């Protein structure tokens, strides 16, 4: 059951079925090893980072999920930008259209898996001073995907990302503002502790201020290692999640350091150690 306080939130770990240029994914290229570690760590499920929806054979995925007793909670889509330069805010319309098409395919897959689709890295990055026209075309593209997902009852997660990776939505408040303005029932905010550590002035206040739209968390420490391996103040983050009665998934999205296995073990240990009495 995952409908109690945040200590009962679904605990998940981010994996990639293929080797990836995007770093914070465990067992990249060996999905079975990832599932085995997720099950051994007592995770409820996984987030899959995919270059495209067709990258993983559905029947094999279903059988692995059944075998290890796991569920896919989220599909991460940023690899399209990092590996292929395909982004939702690209000034070139043909590239934006390609991003929309890819995201629609991710939505179809997510619909079958009862998972959410993350729009983070795939937003891309605009030339130094974002032009109003590119921004508005990008948000039109985002709206197109959100509308399509709405028809399929799939949640779209907008993830603010730090300034060194994108210049389109860095802070939680910027993300929340857009979500409130667009007013789709299926668009929620994904807060990643790694990006928050760079962009937010205060963990507690920034989270409480977006509690109306928050739907998913990524936990990674200040160095993007598993929580507990860096200096991020997770006690304060956890206090906010408890105070707002957060119930969404909590994912470990971390670098495979010192090893994939050690990162997964630490992520699991950390999540299992959280309670609403102390954190
Ligand atoms: C993805 O979840 C993320 O956190 C970004 O750094 C890149 O897409
Ligand atoms: Mn993230």
PDB file of C-alpha atoms and ligand atoms in Angstrom:
ATOM      1  CA  UNK A   1       0.000   0.000   0.000  1.00  0.00           C
ATOM      2  CA  UNK A   2       1.325   3.401  -0.947  1.00  0.00           C
ATOM      3  CA  UNK A   3      -1.477   5.670   0.107  1.00  0.00           C
ATOM      4  CA  UNK A   4      -0.390   6.463   3.642  1.00  0.00           C
ATOM      5  CA  UNK A   5       2.258   9.015   4.689  1.00  0.00           C
ATOM      6  CA  UNK A   6       5.463   9.455   2.679  1.00  0.00           C
ATOM      7  CA  UNK A   7       7.253   6.657   4.512  1.00  0.00           C
ATOM      8  CA  UNK A   8       4.849   4.400   2.577  1.00  0.00           C
ATOM      9  CA  UNK A   9       5.621   6.066  -0.781  1.00  0.00           C
ATOM     10  CA  UNK A  10       6.614   3.743  -3.583  1.00  0.00           C
ATOM     11  CA  UNK A  11      10.379   3.297  -3.499  1.00  0.00           C
ATOM     12  CA  UNK A  12      11.945   3.120  -6.902  1.00  0.00           C
ATOM     13  CA  UNK A  13      15.315   3.110  -8.620  1.00  0.00           C
ATOM     14  CA  UNK A  14      16.299   4.592 -12.001  1.00  0.00           C
ATOM     15  CA  UNK A  15      17.717   2.149 -14.539  1.00  0.00           C
ATOM     16  CA  UNK A  16      18.581   2.122 -18.220  1.00  0.00           C
ATOM     17  CA  UNK A  17      18.321  -0.960 -20.431  1.00  0.00           C
ATOM     18  CA  UNK A  18      21.167   0.363 -22.575  1.00  0.00           C
ATOM     19  CA  UNK A  19      24.502   2.052 -21.904  1.00  0.00           C
ATOM     20  CA  UNK A  20      23.774   5.773 -21.620  1.00  0.00           C
ATOM     21  CA  UNK A  21      25.566   9.066 -22.034  1.00  0.00           C
ATOM     22  CA  UNK A  22      23.329  10.385 -19.227  1.00  0.00           C
ATOM     23  CA  UNK A  23      25.158   9.392 -16.031  1.00  0.00           C
ATOM     24  CA  UNK A  24      22.851   8.940 -13.028  1.00  0.00           C
ATOM     25  CA  UNK A  25      21.375   5.567 -13.951  1.00  0.00           C
ATOM     26  CA  UNK A  26      22.187   2.214 -12.436  1.00  0.00           C
ATOM     27  CA  UNK A  27      23.029  -1.006 -14.267  1.00  0.00           C
ATOM     28  CA  UNK A  28      22.921   0.789 -17.630  1.00  0.00           C
ATOM     29  CA  UNK A  29      22.991  -1.893 -20.302  1.00  0.00           C
ATOM     30  CA  UNK A  30      21.984  -4.762 -18.024  1.00  0.00           C
ATOM     31  CA  UNK A  31      18.316  -4.466 -17.185  1.00  0.00           C
ATOM     32  CA  UNK A  32      18.128  -7.900 -15.604  1.00  0.00           C
ATOM     33  CA  UNK A  33      20.924  -7.094 -13.151  1.00  0.00           C
ATOM     34  CA  UNK A  34      19.061  -3.861 -12.374  1.00  0.00           C
ATOM     35  CA  UNK A  35      15.801  -5.687 -11.680  1.00  0.00           C
ATOM     36  CA  UNK A  36      17.606  -8.232  -9.534  1.00  0.00           C
ATOM     37  CA  UNK A  37      19.216  -5.473  -7.437  1.00  0.00           C
ATOM     38  CA  UNK A  38      15.908  -3.589  -7.206  1.00  0.00           C
ATOM     39  CA  UNK A  39      14.108  -6.679  -5.927  1.00  0.00           C
ATOM     40  CA  UNK A  40      16.948  -7.534  -3.535  1.00  0.00           C
ATOM     41  CA  UNK A  41      16.886  -3.982  -2.154  1.00  0.00           C
ATOM     42  CA  UNK A  42      13.153  -4.134  -1.474  1.00  0.00           C
ATOM     43  CA  UNK A  43      12.305  -1.463  -4.040  1.00  0.00           C
ATOM     44  CA  UNK A  44       8.692  -1.418  -5.239  1.00  0.00           C
ATOM     45  CA  UNK A  45       9.631  -0.647  -8.787  1.00  0.00           C
ATOM     46  CA  UNK A  46      11.789   1.105 -11.293  1.00  0.00           C
ATOM     47  CA  UNK A  47      12.053   4.150 -13.479  1.00  0.00           C
ATOM     48  CA  UNK A  48      13.316   3.366 -16.966  1.00  0.00           C
ATOM     49  CA  UNK A  49      15.370   5.850 -18.931  1.00  0.00           C
ATOM     50  CA  UNK A  50      14.742   5.158 -22.612  1.00  0.00           C
ATOM     51  CA  UNK A  51      16.097   6.602 -25.827  1.00  0.00           C
ATOM     52  CA  UNK A  52      12.847   5.561 -27.453  1.00  0.00           C
ATOM     53  CA  UNK A  53       9.772   3.599 -26.444  1.00  0.00           C
ATOM     54  CA  UNK A  54      10.667   0.788 -28.820  1.00  0.00           C
ATOM     55  CA  UNK A  55      14.066   0.334 -27.211  1.00  0.00           C
ATOM     56  CA  UNK A  56      12.805  -2.329 -24.874  1.00  0.00           C
ATOM     57  CA  UNK A  57      10.881  -5.369 -26.016  1.00  0.00           C
ATOM     58  CA  UNK A  58       7.510  -5.160 -24.266  1.00  0.00           C
ATOM     59  CA  UNK A  59       6.951  -8.898 -23.768  1.00  0.00           C
ATOM     60  CA  UNK A  60      10.396  -9.301 -22.204  1.00  0.00           C
ATOM     61  CA  UNK A  61       9.820  -6.277 -19.988  1.00  0.00           C
ATOM     62  CA  UNK A  62       6.489  -7.672 -18.795  1.00  0.00           C
ATOM     63  CA  UNK A  63       7.990 -11.044 -18.005  1.00  0.00           C
ATOM     64  CA  UNK A  64      10.923  -9.497 -16.110  1.00  0.00           C
ATOM     65  CA  UNK A  65       8.553  -7.295 -14.107  1.00  0.00           C
ATOM     66  CA  UNK A  66       6.490 -10.338 -13.166  1.00  0.00           C
ATOM     67  CA  UNK A  67       9.560 -12.418 -12.358  1.00  0.00           C
ATOM     68  CA  UNK A  68      11.007  -9.805  -9.985  1.00  0.00           C
ATOM     69  CA  UNK A  69       7.691  -8.484  -8.631  1.00  0.00           C
ATOM     70  CA  UNK A  70       8.353  -4.934  -9.800  1.00  0.00           C
ATOM     71  CA  UNK A  71       6.365  -2.173 -11.485  1.00  0.00           C
ATOM     72  CA  UNK A  72       7.495   0.629 -13.805  1.00  0.00           C
ATOM     73  CA  UNK A  73       6.559   3.952 -12.184  1.00  0.00           C
ATOM     74  CA  UNK A  74       8.204   6.359 -14.560  1.00  0.00           C
ATOM     75  CA  UNK A  75       9.695   6.623 -18.029  1.00  0.00           C
ATOM     76  CA  UNK A  76      12.536   9.113 -18.299  1.00  0.00           C
ATOM     77  CA  UNK A  77      13.009  10.650 -21.724  1.00  0.00           C
ATOM     78  CA  UNK A  78      16.072  12.927 -21.556  1.00  0.00           C
ATOM     79  CA  UNK A  79      18.358  10.542 -23.457  1.00  0.00           C
ATOM     80  CA  UNK A  80      16.777  11.757 -26.705  1.00  0.00           C
ATOM     81  CA  UNK A  81      18.359  15.145 -26.130  1.00  0.00           C
ATOM     82  CA  UNK A  82      21.664  13.982 -24.672  1.00  0.00           C
ATOM     83  CA  UNK A  83      22.292  11.320 -27.319  1.00  0.00           C
ATOM     84  CA  UNK A  84      20.440  12.660 -30.376  1.00  0.00           C
ATOM     85  CA  UNK A  85      19.881  16.389 -29.818  1.00  0.00           C
ATOM     86  CA  UNK A  86      16.099  15.970 -30.046  1.00  0.00           C
ATOM     87  CA  UNK A  87      14.367  18.504 -27.816  1.00  0.00           C
ATOM     88  CA  UNK A  88      10.909  19.890 -27.212  1.00  0.00           C
ATOM     89  CA  UNK A  89      12.102  23.499 -27.272  1.00  0.00           C
ATOM     90  CA  UNK A  90      14.353  23.240 -30.340  1.00  0.00           C
ATOM     91  CA  UNK A  91      14.031  26.391 -32.464  1.00  0.00           C
ATOM     92  CA  UNK A  92      13.789  24.071 -35.498  1.00  0.00           C
ATOM     93  CA  UNK A  93      10.208  22.938 -35.930  1.00  0.00           C
ATOM     94  CA  UNK A  94      11.137  19.568 -37.462  1.00  0.00           C
ATOM     95  CA  UNK A  95      13.174  18.713 -34.325  1.00  0.00           C
ATOM     96  CA  UNK A  96      10.345  19.800 -32.019  1.00  0.00           C
ATOM     97  CA  UNK A  97       7.949  17.621 -34.001  1.00  0.00           C
ATOM     98  CA  UNK A  98      10.318  14.676 -33.629  1.00  0.00           C
ATOM     99  CA  UNK A  99      10.380  15.268 -29.846  1.00  0.00           C
ATOM    100  CA  UNK A 100       6.584  15.376 -29.737  1.00  0.00           C
ATOM    101  CA  UNK A 101       6.391  12.133 -31.696  1.00  0.00           C
ATOM    102  CA  UNK A 102       8.887  10.444 -29.379  1.00  0.00           C
ATOM    103  CA  UNK A 103       7.058  11.642 -26.284  1.00  0.00           C
ATOM    104  CA  UNK A 104       3.726  10.422 -27.666  1.00  0.00           C
ATOM    105  CA  UNK A 105       5.300   6.989 -28.130  1.00  0.00           C
ATOM    106  CA  UNK A 106       6.554   7.128 -24.541  1.00  0.00           C
ATOM    107  CA  UNK A 107       3.004   8.016 -23.456  1.00  0.00           C
ATOM    108  CA  UNK A 108       1.620   4.973 -25.308  1.00  0.00           C
ATOM    109  CA  UNK A 109       4.119   2.734 -23.525  1.00  0.00           C
ATOM    110  CA  UNK A 110       3.442   4.429 -20.186  1.00  0.00           C
ATOM    111  CA  UNK A 111      -0.280   3.878 -20.703  1.00  0.00           C
ATOM    112  CA  UNK A 112       0.279   0.113 -21.046  1.00  0.00           C
ATOM    113  CA  UNK A 113       2.534   0.089 -17.967  1.00  0.00           C
ATOM    114  CA  UNK A 114       0.440   2.473 -15.845  1.00  0.00           C
ATOM    115  CA  UNK A 115       3.533   4.680 -15.521  1.00  0.00           C
ATOM    116  CA  UNK A 116       4.212   8.421 -15.764  1.00  0.00           C
ATOM    117  CA  UNK A 117       6.322  10.140 -18.441  1.00  0.00           C
ATOM    118  CA  UNK A 118       9.018  12.570 -17.353  1.00  0.00           C
ATOM    119  CA  UNK A 119       9.692  15.728 -19.329  1.00  0.00           C
ATOM    120  CA  UNK A 120      13.062  16.837 -18.016  1.00  0.00           C
ATOM    121  CA  UNK A 121      16.203  16.774 -20.146  1.00  0.00           C
ATOM    122  CA  UNK A 122      14.186  16.465 -23.352  1.00  0.00           C
ATOM    123  CA  UNK A 123      13.234  20.135 -22.985  1.00  0.00           C
ATOM    124  CA  UNK A 124      16.786  20.817 -24.142  1.00  0.00           C
ATOM    125  CA  UNK A 125      18.500  24.151 -23.861  1.00  0.00           C
ATOM    126  CA  UNK A 126      17.893  27.372 -25.736  1.00  0.00           C
ATOM    127  CA  UNK A 127      20.627  29.649 -27.130  1.00  0.00           C
ATOM    128  CA  UNK A 128      22.010  31.934 -24.381  1.00  0.00           C
ATOM    129  CA  UNK A 129      19.058  34.339 -24.228  1.00  0.00           C
ATOM    130  CA  UNK A 130      15.903  32.281 -24.717  1.00  0.00           C
ATOM    131  CA  UNK A 131      13.757  34.001 -27.348  1.00  0.00           C
ATOM    132  CA  UNK A 132      10.116  34.477 -26.524  1.00  0.00           C
ATOM    133  CA  UNK A 133       9.111  32.795 -29.793  1.00  0.00           C
ATOM    134  CA  UNK A 134      11.173  29.640 -29.058  1.00  0.00           C
ATOM    135  CA  UNK A 135       9.806  29.501 -25.540  1.00  0.00           C
ATOM    136  CA  UNK A 136       6.246  29.817 -26.679  1.00  0.00           C
ATOM    137  CA  UNK A 137       6.722  27.192 -29.440  1.00  0.00           C
ATOM    138  CA  UNK A 138       8.264  24.869 -26.834  1.00  0.00           C
ATOM    139  CA  UNK A 139       5.350  25.286 -24.458  1.00  0.00           C
ATOM    140  CA  UNK A 140       2.958  24.644 -27.348  1.00  0.00           C
ATOM    141  CA  UNK A 141       4.825  21.404 -27.973  1.00  0.00           C
ATOM    142  CA  UNK A 142       4.637  20.543 -24.271  1.00  0.00           C
ATOM    143  CA  UNK A 143       0.904  21.273 -24.293  1.00  0.00           C
ATOM    144  CA  UNK A 144       0.454  18.971 -27.275  1.00  0.00           C
ATOM    145  CA  UNK A 145       2.106  16.100 -25.384  1.00  0.00           C
ATOM    146  CA  UNK A 146       0.192  16.859 -22.169  1.00  0.00           C
ATOM    147  CA  UNK A 147      -3.104  16.872 -24.080  1.00  0.00           C
ATOM    148  CA  UNK A 148      -2.304  13.565 -25.748  1.00  0.00           C
ATOM    149  CA  UNK A 149      -1.336  12.046 -22.386  1.00  0.00           C
ATOM    150  CA  UNK A 150      -4.494  13.405 -20.792  1.00  0.00           C
ATOM    151  CA  UNK A 151      -6.576  11.466 -23.319  1.00  0.00           C
ATOM    152  CA  UNK A 152      -4.741   8.315 -22.265  1.00  0.00           C
ATOM    153  CA  UNK A 153      -4.889   9.037 -18.572  1.00  0.00           C
ATOM    154  CA  UNK A 154      -1.090   9.228 -18.335  1.00  0.00           C
ATOM    155  CA  UNK A 155       0.657  11.618 -15.947  1.00  0.00           C
ATOM    156  CA  UNK A 156       3.296  13.946 -17.364  1.00  0.00           C
ATOM    157  CA  UNK A 157       5.958  14.997 -14.858  1.00  0.00           C
ATOM    158  CA  UNK A 158       7.671  18.328 -15.438  1.00  0.00           C
ATOM    159  CA  UNK A 159      11.121  18.206 -13.843  1.00  0.00           C
ATOM    160  CA  UNK A 160      12.994  21.444 -13.040  1.00  0.00           C
ATOM    161  CA  UNK A 161      16.675  20.940 -13.861  1.00  0.00           C
ATOM    162  CA  UNK A 162      19.677  22.960 -12.754  1.00  0.00           C
ATOM    163  CA  UNK A 163      21.055  25.860 -14.795  1.00  0.00           C
ATOM    164  CA  UNK A 164      24.115  23.969 -16.006  1.00  0.00           C
ATOM    165  CA  UNK A 165      21.901  21.534 -17.908  1.00  0.00           C
ATOM    166  CA  UNK A 166      19.004  23.693 -19.123  1.00  0.00           C
ATOM    167  CA  UNK A 167      17.736  27.258 -19.173  1.00  0.00           C
ATOM    168  CA  UNK A 168      14.061  26.242 -19.363  1.00  0.00           C
ATOM    169  CA  UNK A 169      12.614  25.744 -15.841  1.00  0.00           C
ATOM    170  CA  UNK A 170      15.333  25.571 -13.192  1.00  0.00           C
ATOM    171  CA  UNK A 171      13.389  26.021  -9.963  1.00  0.00           C
ATOM    172  CA  UNK A 172      10.426  24.292  -8.406  1.00  0.00           C
ATOM    173  CA  UNK A 173       8.448  27.521  -8.402  1.00  0.00           C
ATOM    174  CA  UNK A 174       9.036  28.085 -12.131  1.00  0.00           C
ATOM    175  CA  UNK A 175       7.781  24.566 -12.815  1.00  0.00           C
ATOM    176  CA  UNK A 176       4.785  24.935 -10.514  1.00  0.00           C
ATOM    177  CA  UNK A 177       3.815  28.247 -12.091  1.00  0.00           C
ATOM    178  CA  UNK A 178       3.643  26.694 -15.564  1.00  0.00           C
ATOM    179  CA  UNK A 179       1.730  23.670 -14.287  1.00  0.00           C
ATOM    180  CA  UNK A 180      -0.837  25.877 -12.554  1.00  0.00           C
ATOM    181  CA  UNK A 181      -1.180  28.046 -15.643  1.00  0.00           C
ATOM    182  CA  UNK A 182      -1.610  25.128 -18.069  1.00  0.00           C
ATOM    183  CA  UNK A 183      -4.105  23.545 -15.652  1.00  0.00           C
ATOM    184  CA  UNK A 184      -4.004  20.018 -17.078  1.00  0.00           C
ATOM    185  CA  UNK A 185      -5.250  17.506 -14.503  1.00  0.00           C
ATOM    186  CA  UNK A 186      -2.481  15.069 -15.511  1.00  0.00           C
ATOM    187  CA  UNK A 187       0.600  17.331 -15.292  1.00  0.00           C
ATOM    188  CA  UNK A 188       2.541  17.229 -12.010  1.00  0.00           C
ATOM    189  CA  UNK A 189       5.903  18.419 -10.748  1.00  0.00           C
ATOM    190  CA  UNK A 190       8.951  16.196 -10.254  1.00  0.00           C
ATOM    191  CA  UNK A 191      11.367  17.599  -7.639  1.00  0.00           C
ATOM    192  CA  UNK A 192      14.924  16.260  -7.851  1.00  0.00           C
ATOM    193  CA  UNK A 193      17.004  16.837  -4.701  1.00  0.00           C
ATOM    194  CA  UNK A 194      20.205  17.098  -6.758  1.00  0.00           C
ATOM    195  CA  UNK A 195      18.868  20.000  -8.828  1.00  0.00           C
ATOM    196  CA  UNK A 196      17.198  21.549  -5.772  1.00  0.00           C
ATOM    197  CA  UNK A 197      20.540  21.605  -3.996  1.00  0.00           C
ATOM    198  CA  UNK A 198      21.830  23.874  -6.773  1.00  0.00           C
ATOM    199  CA  UNK A 199      18.774  26.011  -7.466  1.00  0.00           C
ATOM    200  CA  UNK A 200      16.672  26.365  -4.322  1.00  0.00           C
ATOM    201  CA  UNK A 201      17.475  28.769  -1.507  1.00  0.00           C
ATOM    202  CA  UNK A 202      15.602  26.686   1.080  1.00  0.00           C
ATOM    203  CA  UNK A 203      14.608  23.031   0.853  1.00  0.00           C
ATOM    204  CA  UNK A 204      11.653  23.138   3.239  1.00  0.00           C
ATOM    205  CA  UNK A 205       9.979  26.301   1.947  1.00  0.00           C
ATOM    206  CA  UNK A 206      10.522  25.560  -1.738  1.00  0.00           C
ATOM    207  CA  UNK A 207       8.868  22.152  -1.378  1.00  0.00           C
ATOM    208  CA  UNK A 208       5.987  23.374   0.775  1.00  0.00           C
ATOM    209  CA  UNK A 209       5.277  26.135  -1.769  1.00  0.00           C
ATOM    210  CA  UNK A 210       4.682  23.571  -4.538  1.00  0.00           C
ATOM    211  CA  UNK A 211       2.844  20.937  -2.497  1.00  0.00           C
ATOM    212  CA  UNK A 212      -0.309  21.508  -4.584  1.00  0.00           C
ATOM    213  CA  UNK A 213       1.383  20.179  -7.743  1.00  0.00           C
ATOM    214  CA  UNK A 214       4.148  17.883  -6.460  1.00  0.00           C
ATOM    215  CA  UNK A 215       3.773  14.320  -7.746  1.00  0.00           C
ATOM    216  CA  UNK A 216       7.172  12.604  -7.778  1.00  0.00           C
ATOM    217  CA  UNK A 217      10.627  12.900  -6.191  1.00  0.00           C
ATOM    218  CA  UNK A 218      14.153  12.059  -7.304  1.00  0.00           C
ATOM    219  CA  UNK A 219      16.599  11.551  -4.442  1.00  0.00           C
ATOM    220  CA  UNK A 220      20.303  11.984  -5.144  1.00  0.00           C
ATOM    221  CA  UNK A 221      22.856  13.530  -2.826  1.00  0.00           C
ATOM    222  CA  UNK A 222      24.867  16.737  -3.424  1.00  0.00           C
ATOM    223  CA  UNK A 223      27.447  14.778  -5.462  1.00  0.00           C
ATOM    224  CA  UNK A 224      24.742  12.770  -7.230  1.00  0.00           C
ATOM    225  CA  UNK A 225      25.761   9.663  -5.325  1.00  0.00           C
ATOM    226  CA  UNK A 226      23.071   7.795  -3.360  1.00  0.00           C
ATOM    227  CA  UNK A 227      21.518   9.762  -0.470  1.00  0.00           C
ATOM    228  CA  UNK A 228      23.739   9.644   2.576  1.00  0.00           C
ATOM    229  CA  UNK A 229      26.926   9.664   0.478  1.00  0.00           C
ATOM    230  CA  UNK A 230      27.012  13.488   0.202  1.00  0.00           C
ATOM    231  CA  UNK A 231      26.033  16.512   2.273  1.00  0.00           C
ATOM    232  CA  UNK A 232      22.455  17.310   1.192  1.00  0.00           C
ATOM    233  CA  UNK A 233      20.163  17.941   4.148  1.00  0.00           C
ATOM    234  CA  UNK A 234      17.635  15.171   3.511  1.00  0.00           C
ATOM    235  CA  UNK A 235      16.242  15.591   7.020  1.00  0.00           C
ATOM    236  CA  UNK A 236      14.758  18.938   5.986  1.00  0.00           C
ATOM    237  CA  UNK A 237      13.504  17.602   2.641  1.00  0.00           C
ATOM    238  CA  UNK A 238      11.891  14.690   4.457  1.00  0.00           C
ATOM    239  CA  UNK A 239      10.275  16.987   7.029  1.00  0.00           C
ATOM    240  CA  UNK A 240       8.620  18.930   4.193  1.00  0.00           C
ATOM    241  CA  UNK A 241       7.348  15.736   2.555  1.00  0.00           C
ATOM    242  CA  UNK A 242       5.913  14.565   5.887  1.00  0.00           C
ATOM    243  CA  UNK A 243       4.349  17.938   6.678  1.00  0.00           C
ATOM    244  CA  UNK A 244       2.599  18.111   3.297  1.00  0.00           C
ATOM    245  CA  UNK A 245       1.593  14.430   3.521  1.00  0.00           C
ATOM    246  CA  UNK A 246       3.367  13.626   0.260  1.00  0.00           C
ATOM    247  CA  UNK A 247       2.276  10.305  -1.229  1.00  0.00           C
ATOM    248  CA  UNK A 248       3.975  10.145  -4.626  1.00  0.00           C
ATOM    249  CA  UNK A 249       6.852   7.865  -5.614  1.00  0.00           C
ATOM    250  CA  UNK A 250      10.398   8.481  -4.428  1.00  0.00           C
ATOM    251  CA  UNK A 251      13.101   7.458  -6.852  1.00  0.00           C
ATOM    252  CA  UNK A 252      16.795   6.918  -6.402  1.00  0.00           C
ATOM    253  CA  UNK A 253      18.373   8.540  -9.475  1.00  0.00           C
ATOM    254  CA  UNK A 254      22.096   8.371  -8.831  1.00  0.00           C
ATOM    255  CA  UNK A 255      25.481   7.785 -10.389  1.00  0.00           C
ATOM    256  CA  UNK A 256      26.686   4.178 -10.327  1.00  0.00           C
ATOM    257  CA  UNK A 257      29.333   5.053  -7.736  1.00  0.00           C
ATOM    258  CA  UNK A 258      31.283   3.574  -6.108  1.00  0.00           C
ATOM    259  CA  UNK A 259      29.566   0.697  -7.980  1.00  0.00           C
ATOM    260  CA  UNK A 260      26.070   0.006  -9.305  1.00  0.00           C
ATOM    261  CA  UNK A 261      25.483  -2.534  -6.546  1.00  0.00           C
ATOM    262  CA  UNK A 262      26.722  -0.286  -3.726  1.00  0.00           C
ATOM    263  CA  UNK A 263      24.669   2.660  -4.997  1.00  0.00           C
ATOM    264  CA  UNK A 264      21.494   0.540  -5.182  1.00  0.00           C
ATOM    265  CA  UNK A 265      22.122  -0.906  -1.715  1.00  0.00           C
ATOM    266  CA  UNK A 266      22.714   2.536  -0.186  1.00  0.00           C
ATOM    267  CA  UNK A 267      19.634   3.972  -1.925  1.00  0.00           C
ATOM    268  CA  UNK A 268      17.491   1.136  -0.579  1.00  0.00           C
ATOM    269  CA  UNK A 269      18.959   1.382   2.926  1.00  0.00           C
ATOM    270  CA  UNK A 270      18.341   5.112   2.975  1.00  0.00           C
ATOM    271  CA  UNK A 271      14.719   4.912   1.817  1.00  0.00           C
ATOM    272  CA  UNK A 272      13.889   2.053   4.167  1.00  0.00           C
ATOM    273  CA  UNK A 273      15.321   4.059   7.058  1.00  0.00           C
ATOM    274  CA  UNK A 274      12.907   6.951   6.634  1.00  0.00           C
ATOM    275  CA  UNK A 275       9.920   7.367   8.889  1.00  0.00           C
ATOM    276  CA  UNK A 276       7.583  10.212   9.664  1.00  0.00           C
ATOM    277  CA  UNK A 277       8.805  10.443  13.240  1.00  0.00           C
ATOM    278  CA  UNK A 278      12.366  11.446  12.548  1.00  0.00           C
ATOM    279  CA  UNK A 279      13.605  10.935   8.985  1.00  0.00           C
TER     280      UNK A 279
HETATM  281  C1  LIG B   1      16.682  13.598 -15.042  1.00  0.00           C
HETATM  282  O1  LIG B   1      15.822  13.073 -14.103  1.00  0.00           O
HETATM  283  C2  LIG B   1      17.556  14.619 -14.467  1.00  0.00           C
HETATM  284  O2  LIG B   1      17.609  14.763 -13.278  1.00  0.00           O
HETATM  285  C3  LIG B   1      18.357  15.503 -15.344  1.00  0.00           C
HETATM  286  O3  LIG B   1      19.593  15.797 -14.773  1.00  0.00           O
HETATM  287  C4  LIG B   1      18.592  15.112 -16.741  1.00  0.00           C
HETATM  288  O4  LIG B   1      17.552  14.855 -17.528  1.00  0.00           O
HETATM  289 MN1  LIG B   2      16.118  13.792 -11.989  1.00  0.00          MN
END
